[in-house]
Coordinates of C-alpha atoms in Angstrom, one line a residue:
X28 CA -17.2 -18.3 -12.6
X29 CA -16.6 -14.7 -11.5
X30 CA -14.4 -14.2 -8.2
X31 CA -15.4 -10.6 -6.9
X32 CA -13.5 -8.3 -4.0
X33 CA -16.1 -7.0 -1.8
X34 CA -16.5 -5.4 1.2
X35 CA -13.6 -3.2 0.4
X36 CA -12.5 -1.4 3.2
X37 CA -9.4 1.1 4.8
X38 CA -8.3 2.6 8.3
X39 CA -5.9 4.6 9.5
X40 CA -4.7 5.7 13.2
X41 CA -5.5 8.8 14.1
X42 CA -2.9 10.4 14.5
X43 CA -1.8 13.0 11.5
X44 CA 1.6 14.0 10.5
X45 CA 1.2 17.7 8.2
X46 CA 3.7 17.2 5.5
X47 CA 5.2 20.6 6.3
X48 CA 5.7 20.4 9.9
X49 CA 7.5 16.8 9.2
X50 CA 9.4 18.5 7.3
X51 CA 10.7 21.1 9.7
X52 CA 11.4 18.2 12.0
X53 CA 13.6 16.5 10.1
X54 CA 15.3 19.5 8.5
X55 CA 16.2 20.8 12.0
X56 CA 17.8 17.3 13.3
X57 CA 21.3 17.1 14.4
X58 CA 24.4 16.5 12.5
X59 CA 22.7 17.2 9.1
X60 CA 25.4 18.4 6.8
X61 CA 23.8 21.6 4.3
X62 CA 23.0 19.3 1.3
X63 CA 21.1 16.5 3.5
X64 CA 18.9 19.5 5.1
X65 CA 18.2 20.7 1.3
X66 CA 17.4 17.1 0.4
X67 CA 14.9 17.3 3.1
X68 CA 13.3 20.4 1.9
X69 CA 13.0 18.9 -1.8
X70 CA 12.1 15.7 -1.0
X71 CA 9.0 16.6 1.7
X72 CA 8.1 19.9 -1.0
X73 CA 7.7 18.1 -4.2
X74 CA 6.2 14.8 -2.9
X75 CA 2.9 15.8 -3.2
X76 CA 1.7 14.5 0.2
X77 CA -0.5 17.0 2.4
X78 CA -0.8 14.8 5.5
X79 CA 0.1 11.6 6.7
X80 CA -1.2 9.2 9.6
X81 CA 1.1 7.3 12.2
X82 CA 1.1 5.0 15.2
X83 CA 3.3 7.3 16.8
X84 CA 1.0 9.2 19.1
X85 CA 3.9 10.9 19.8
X86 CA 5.0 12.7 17.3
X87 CA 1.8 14.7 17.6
X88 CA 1.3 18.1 19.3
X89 CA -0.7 16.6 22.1
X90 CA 1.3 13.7 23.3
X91 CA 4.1 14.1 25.7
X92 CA 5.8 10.9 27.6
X93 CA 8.1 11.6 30.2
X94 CA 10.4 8.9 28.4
X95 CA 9.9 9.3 24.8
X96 CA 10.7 6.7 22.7
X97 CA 10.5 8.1 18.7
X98 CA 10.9 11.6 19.5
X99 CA 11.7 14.1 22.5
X100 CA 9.3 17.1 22.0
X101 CA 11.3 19.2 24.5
X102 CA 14.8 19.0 22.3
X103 CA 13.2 18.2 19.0
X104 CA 15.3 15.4 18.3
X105 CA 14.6 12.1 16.9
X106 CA 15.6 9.3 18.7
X107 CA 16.9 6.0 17.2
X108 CA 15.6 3.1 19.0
X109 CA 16.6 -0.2 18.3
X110 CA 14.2 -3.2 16.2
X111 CA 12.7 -4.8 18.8
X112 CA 11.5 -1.4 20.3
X113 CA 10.1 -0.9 17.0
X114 CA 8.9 -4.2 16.3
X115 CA 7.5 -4.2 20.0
X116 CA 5.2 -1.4 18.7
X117 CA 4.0 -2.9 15.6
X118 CA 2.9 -5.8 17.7
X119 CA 0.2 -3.8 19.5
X120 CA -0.8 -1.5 16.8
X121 CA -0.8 -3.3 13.8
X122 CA -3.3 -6.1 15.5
X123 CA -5.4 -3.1 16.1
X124 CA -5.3 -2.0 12.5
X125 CA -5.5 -5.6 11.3
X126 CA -8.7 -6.3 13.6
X127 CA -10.5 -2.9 12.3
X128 CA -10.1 -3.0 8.9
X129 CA -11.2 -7.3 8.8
X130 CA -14.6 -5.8 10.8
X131 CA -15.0 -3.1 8.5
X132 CA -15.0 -5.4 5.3
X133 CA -17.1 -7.8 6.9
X134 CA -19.5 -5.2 8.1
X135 CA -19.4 -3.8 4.3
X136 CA -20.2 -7.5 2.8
X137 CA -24.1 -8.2 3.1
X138 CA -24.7 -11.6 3.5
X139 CA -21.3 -12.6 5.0
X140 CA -20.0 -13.2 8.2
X141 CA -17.2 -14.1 10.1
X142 CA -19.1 -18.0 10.1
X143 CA -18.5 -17.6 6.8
X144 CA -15.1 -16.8 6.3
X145 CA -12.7 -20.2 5.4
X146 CA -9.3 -18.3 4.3
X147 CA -7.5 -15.6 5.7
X148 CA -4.5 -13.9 4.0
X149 CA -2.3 -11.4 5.7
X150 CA 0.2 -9.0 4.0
X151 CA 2.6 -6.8 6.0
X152 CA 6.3 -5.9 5.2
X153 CA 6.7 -3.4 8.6
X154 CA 6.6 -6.5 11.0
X155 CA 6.7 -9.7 12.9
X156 CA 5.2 -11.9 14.9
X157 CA 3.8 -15.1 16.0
X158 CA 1.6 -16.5 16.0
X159 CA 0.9 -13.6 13.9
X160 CA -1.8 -11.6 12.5
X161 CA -3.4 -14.5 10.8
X162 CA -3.9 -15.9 13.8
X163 CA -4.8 -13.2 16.2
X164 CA -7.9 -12.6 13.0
X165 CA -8.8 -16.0 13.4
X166 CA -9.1 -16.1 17.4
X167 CA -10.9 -12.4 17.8
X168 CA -13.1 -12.0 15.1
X169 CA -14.5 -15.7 15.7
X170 CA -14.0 -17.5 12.5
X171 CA -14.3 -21.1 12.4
X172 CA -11.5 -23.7 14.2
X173 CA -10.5 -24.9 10.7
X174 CA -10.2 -21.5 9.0
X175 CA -7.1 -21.7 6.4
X176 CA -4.5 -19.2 7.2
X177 CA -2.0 -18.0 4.6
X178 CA 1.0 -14.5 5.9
X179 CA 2.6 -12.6 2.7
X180 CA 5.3 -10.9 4.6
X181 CA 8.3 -8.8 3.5
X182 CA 7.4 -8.8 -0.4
X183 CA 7.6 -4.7 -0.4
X184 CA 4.8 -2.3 -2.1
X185 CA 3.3 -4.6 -4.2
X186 CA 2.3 -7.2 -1.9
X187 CA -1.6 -7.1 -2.1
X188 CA -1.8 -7.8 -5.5
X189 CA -0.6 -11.2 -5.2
X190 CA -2.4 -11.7 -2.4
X191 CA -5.7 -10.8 -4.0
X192 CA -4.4 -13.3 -6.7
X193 CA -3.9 -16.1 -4.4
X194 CA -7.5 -15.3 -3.3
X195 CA -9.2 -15.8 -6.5
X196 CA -7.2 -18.7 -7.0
X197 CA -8.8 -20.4 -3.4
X198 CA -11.8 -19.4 -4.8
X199 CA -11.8 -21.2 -8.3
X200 CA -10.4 -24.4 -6.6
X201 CA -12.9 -24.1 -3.6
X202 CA -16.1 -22.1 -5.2
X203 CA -17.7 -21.5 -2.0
X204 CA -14.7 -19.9 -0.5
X205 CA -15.2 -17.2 1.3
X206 CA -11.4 -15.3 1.4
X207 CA -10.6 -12.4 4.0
X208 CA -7.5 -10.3 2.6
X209 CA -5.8 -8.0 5.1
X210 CA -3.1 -5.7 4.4
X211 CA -1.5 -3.5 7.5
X212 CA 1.4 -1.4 7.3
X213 CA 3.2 0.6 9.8
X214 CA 5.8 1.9 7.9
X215 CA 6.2 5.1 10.3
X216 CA 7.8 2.7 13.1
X217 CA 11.0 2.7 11.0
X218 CA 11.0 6.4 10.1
X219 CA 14.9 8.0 11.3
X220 CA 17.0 11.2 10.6
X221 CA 20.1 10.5 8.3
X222 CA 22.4 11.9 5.4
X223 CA 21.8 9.3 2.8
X224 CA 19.9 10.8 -0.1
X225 CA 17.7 7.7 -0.1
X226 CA 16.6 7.4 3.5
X227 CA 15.7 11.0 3.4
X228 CA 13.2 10.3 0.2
X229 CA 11.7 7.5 2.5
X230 CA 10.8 9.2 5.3
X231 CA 9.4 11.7 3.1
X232 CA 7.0 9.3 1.7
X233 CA 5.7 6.5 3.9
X234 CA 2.7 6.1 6.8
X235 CA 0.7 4.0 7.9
X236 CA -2.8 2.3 7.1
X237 CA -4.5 -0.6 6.4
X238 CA -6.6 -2.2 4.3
X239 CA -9.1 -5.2 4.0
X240 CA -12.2 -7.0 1.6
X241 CA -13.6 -10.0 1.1
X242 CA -13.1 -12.1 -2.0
X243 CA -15.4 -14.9 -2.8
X244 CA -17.5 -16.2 -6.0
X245 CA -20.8 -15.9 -4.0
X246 CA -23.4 -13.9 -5.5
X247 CA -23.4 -10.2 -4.5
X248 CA -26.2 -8.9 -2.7
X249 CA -28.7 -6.3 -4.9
X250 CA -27.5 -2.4 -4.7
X251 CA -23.4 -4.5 -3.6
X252 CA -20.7 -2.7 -5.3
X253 CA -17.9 -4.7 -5.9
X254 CA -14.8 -5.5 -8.2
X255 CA -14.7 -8.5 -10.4
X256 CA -11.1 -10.0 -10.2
X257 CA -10.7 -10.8 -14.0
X258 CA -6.9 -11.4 -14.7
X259 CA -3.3 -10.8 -12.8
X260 CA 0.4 -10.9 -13.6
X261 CA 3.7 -10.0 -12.7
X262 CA 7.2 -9.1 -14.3
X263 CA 10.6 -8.7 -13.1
X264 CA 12.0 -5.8 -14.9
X265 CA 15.7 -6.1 -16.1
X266 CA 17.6 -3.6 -13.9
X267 CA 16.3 -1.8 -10.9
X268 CA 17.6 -4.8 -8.0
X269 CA 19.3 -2.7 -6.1
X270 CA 17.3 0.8 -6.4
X271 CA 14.3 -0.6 -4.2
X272 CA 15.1 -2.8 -1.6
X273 CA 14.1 -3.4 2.2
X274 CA 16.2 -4.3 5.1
X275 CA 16.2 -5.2 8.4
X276 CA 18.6 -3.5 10.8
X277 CA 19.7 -2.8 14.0
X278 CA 18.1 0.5 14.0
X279 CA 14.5 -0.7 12.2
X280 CA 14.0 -1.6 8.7
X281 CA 16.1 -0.2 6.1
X282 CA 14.9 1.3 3.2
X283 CA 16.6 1.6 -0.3
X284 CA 14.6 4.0 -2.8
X285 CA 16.8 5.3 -5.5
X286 CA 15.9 8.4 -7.4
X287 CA 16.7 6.3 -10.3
X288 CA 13.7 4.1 -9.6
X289 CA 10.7 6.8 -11.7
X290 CA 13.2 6.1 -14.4
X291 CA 13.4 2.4 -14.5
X292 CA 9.3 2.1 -14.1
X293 CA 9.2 4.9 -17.3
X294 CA 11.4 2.4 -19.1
X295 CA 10.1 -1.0 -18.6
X296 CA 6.0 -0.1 -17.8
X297 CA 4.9 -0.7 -21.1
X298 CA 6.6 -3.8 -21.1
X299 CA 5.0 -4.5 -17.7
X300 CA 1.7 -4.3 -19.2
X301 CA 2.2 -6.5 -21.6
X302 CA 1.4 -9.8 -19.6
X303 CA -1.6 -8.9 -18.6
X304 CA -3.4 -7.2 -21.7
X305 CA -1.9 -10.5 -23.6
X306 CA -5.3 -12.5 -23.5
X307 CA -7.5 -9.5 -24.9
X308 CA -6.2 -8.4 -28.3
X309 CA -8.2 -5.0 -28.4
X310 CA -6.1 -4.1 -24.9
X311 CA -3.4 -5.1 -26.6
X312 CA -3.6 -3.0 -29.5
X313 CA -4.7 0.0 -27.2
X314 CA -1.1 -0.7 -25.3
X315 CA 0.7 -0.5 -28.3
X316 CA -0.7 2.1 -30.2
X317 CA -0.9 4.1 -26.8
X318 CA -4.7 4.4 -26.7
X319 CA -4.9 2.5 -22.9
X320 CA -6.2 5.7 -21.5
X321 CA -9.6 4.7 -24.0
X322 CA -9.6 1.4 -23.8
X323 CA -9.0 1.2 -19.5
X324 CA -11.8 3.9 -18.2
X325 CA -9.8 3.7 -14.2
X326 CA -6.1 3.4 -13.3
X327 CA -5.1 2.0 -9.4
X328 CA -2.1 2.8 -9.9
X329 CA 0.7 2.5 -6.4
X330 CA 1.9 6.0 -5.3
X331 CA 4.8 5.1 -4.6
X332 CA 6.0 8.7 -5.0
X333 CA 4.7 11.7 -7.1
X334 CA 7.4 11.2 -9.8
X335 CA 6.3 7.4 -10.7
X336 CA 2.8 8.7 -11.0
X337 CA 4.3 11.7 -13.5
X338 CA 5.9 8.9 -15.6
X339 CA 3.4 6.2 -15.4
X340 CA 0.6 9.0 -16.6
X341 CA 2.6 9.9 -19.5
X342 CA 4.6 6.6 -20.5
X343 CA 0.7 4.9 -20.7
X344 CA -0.7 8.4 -22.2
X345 CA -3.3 8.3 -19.3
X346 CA -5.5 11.5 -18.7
X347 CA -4.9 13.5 -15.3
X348 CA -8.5 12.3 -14.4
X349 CA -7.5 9.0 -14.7
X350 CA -4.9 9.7 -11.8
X351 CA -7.0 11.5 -9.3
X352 CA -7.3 8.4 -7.1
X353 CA -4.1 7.6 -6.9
X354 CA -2.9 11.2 -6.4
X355 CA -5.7 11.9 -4.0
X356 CA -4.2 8.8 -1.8
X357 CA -1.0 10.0 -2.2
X358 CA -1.8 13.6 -0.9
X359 CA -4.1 12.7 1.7
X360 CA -2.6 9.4 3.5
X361 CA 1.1 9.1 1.9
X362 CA 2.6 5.6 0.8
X363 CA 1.2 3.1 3.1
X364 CA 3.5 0.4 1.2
X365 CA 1.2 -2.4 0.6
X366 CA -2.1 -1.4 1.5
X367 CA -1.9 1.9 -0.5
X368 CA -3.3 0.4 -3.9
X369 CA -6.3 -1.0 -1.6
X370 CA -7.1 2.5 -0.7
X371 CA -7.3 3.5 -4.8
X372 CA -8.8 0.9 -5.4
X373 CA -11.6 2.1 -2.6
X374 CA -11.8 5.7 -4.0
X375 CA -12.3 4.6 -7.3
X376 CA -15.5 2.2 -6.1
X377 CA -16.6 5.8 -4.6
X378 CA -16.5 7.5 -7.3
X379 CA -20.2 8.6 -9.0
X380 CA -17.9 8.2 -12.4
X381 CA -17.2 4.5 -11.8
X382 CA -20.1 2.8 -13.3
X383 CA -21.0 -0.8 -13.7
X384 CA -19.0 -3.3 -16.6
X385 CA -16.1 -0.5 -16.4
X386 CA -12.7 -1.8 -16.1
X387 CA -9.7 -0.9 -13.9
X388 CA -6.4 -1.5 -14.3
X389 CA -4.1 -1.7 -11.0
X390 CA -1.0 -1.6 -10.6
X391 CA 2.1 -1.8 -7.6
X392 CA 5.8 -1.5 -7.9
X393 CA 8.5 -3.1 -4.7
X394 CA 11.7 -4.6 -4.3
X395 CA 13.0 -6.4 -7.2
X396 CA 12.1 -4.2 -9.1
X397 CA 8.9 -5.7 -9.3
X398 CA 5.5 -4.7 -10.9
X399 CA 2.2 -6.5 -10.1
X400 CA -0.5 -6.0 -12.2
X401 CA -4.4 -6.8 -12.0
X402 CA -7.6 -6.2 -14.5
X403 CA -10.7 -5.6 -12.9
X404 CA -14.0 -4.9 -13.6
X405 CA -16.7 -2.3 -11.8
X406 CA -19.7 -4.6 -10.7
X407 CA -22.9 -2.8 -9.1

């Protein structure tokens, strides 16, 4: 029985942070000490992000409250509100991101509709609530009383593999399951100036975005393109605990990214692989005689930052082609923690090279260190 992802869908807000202006921001924040402010420079130059989108409608040009909350225009400065402030805002935007991206993949998914739809899975690691966003899906896009609800929360980066793993498995225990997967991150929310090396790389990196699909063994409609979900796993690598991790704080979240992490994934990705190219011994072979690149024609891999997509392309001997959709997401939207790997996932179904029976390997690193891994296979 083949379990498909359809319907894939992302959003973001509309507001855009430029990379470089961002940059200027933070450079010019109070209390900076010289090697923090060329931190900032590196950090925001080399992370091969053009734009970014946010929540925060005001941190753009146009917007200008007489009490700002994130950032006073007038001064420059960024402020340094407190969680629940924070959290307060991810309340009211991420239901709006959560809500957009479910009606997109639905709208995306002939022959489903919200009648339709008996599980819900939600991912987020930016906040909380409840009843949360399962619920609030449930109650405003009208799915049945008896819907199954099911919240990944605080897993980090790699979050929507599992959670597209958990689907398929609904699926092969219920076949007519019909599975709505939401991610929805709002990782600007707990963006702040500081010294420390590895704050700096973080707000370098991460925005917000969301992303949604519908996974289900029903047939797929003529001229549907899809994903077939063929095989998962996961690995814990040996070191790397401490070099990602993600905290909650009086001040927001808390991230920890170490420069050490590109290292640790260059180290232990093979390895990573190994789990999931176990059951096909052609894959396997291609993994160890470093022929992947030939024997996977696409690669979702996570940006989680230009330098793990430099070592993951060479470590797996992939072709720069082969990482367009992962740097394309990376330049164009940022590090939208979970629902990132959604949105390569969605450029590589847009792609006129992706054809049908092709496969696709995905892949997403978070706290741990963890690395999530998926086969997949181009359908339509």
């Amino acid at each position: 029985m083949a379990v498909a992802l359809r319907g894939l869908a992302t959003v973001v807000p509309p507001t855009v942070l430029v990379q470089e202006e961002v940059r200027d921001v933070f450079a010019a924040q109070p209390g900076l000490t010289r090697l923090a402010q060329r931190i900032v420079a590196t950090s925001f130059n080399v992370s091969g992000i053009d734009t970014r989108h946010t929540v925060l409608i005001e941190l753009s040009r146009e917007a200008h409250p007489d009490e700002p909350v994130f950032f006073d225009i007038r001064s420059g400065e960024l402020l340094l509100p407190g969680t629940k402030a924070r959290n307060e805002l991810y309340v009211e935007h991420a239901t709006t991101l959560y809500l957009d991206a479910a009606r997109a993949a639905l709208a995306a998914t002939p022959g489903i509709g919200p009648a339709d739809v008996t599980h819900v899975i939600t991912v987020s690691c930016t906040g909380f609530y409840a009843p949360g966003p399962d619920y609030v899906l449930a109650r405003d896009l009208g799915l049945p009383p008896d819907v199954e609800r099911y919240h990944l929360g605080f897993m980090g980066c790699y979050a929507s593999i599992p959670a597209l793993r958990l689907a398929k498995q609904l699926c092969e225990a219920t076949p007519d399951a019909v599975v709505l997967v939401v991610s929805a991150e709002l990782c600007t929310l707990h963006l702040r100036a500081s010294n420390d090396p590895d704050t700096i790389v973080a707000s370098s990196l991460f925005s917000d975005g969301a992303g949604a699909g519908i996974v289900t063994a029903r047939p797929l409609e003529p001229g549907e393109r899809a994903f077939d979900l063929d095989r998962f796993a996961t690995r814990i690598t040996p070191v790397g605990e401490g070099d990602m991790a993600w905290k909650i704080g009086d001040h927001g979240f808390e991230m920890v990214l170490s420069n050490a992490v590109p290292a640790i994934i260059d180290q232990h990705i093979t390895g990573a692989m190994e789990p999931l190219f176990a059951h096909d011994d052609a894959l396997a072979e291609a993994l160890r005689t470093d022929a992947s690149s030939e024997a996977i024609e696409h690669w979702a891999i996570h940006p989680g930052g230009r330098s793990i997509l430099d070592k993951v392309e060479s470590r797996l001997v992939l072709t720069e082609e082969q990482l367009v959709p992962a740097r394309a997401t990376l330049r164009d939207f940022g590090n939208m923690s979970s629902a990132t790997v959604l949105f390569v996932l969605r450029h590589i179904l847009d792609q006129a090279s992706s054809g049908d029976g092709e496969r696709v390997a995905a892949m997403a690193f978070g706290p741990g260190l963890t690395v999530e891994t998926a086969l997949l296979t181009v359908r339509g």
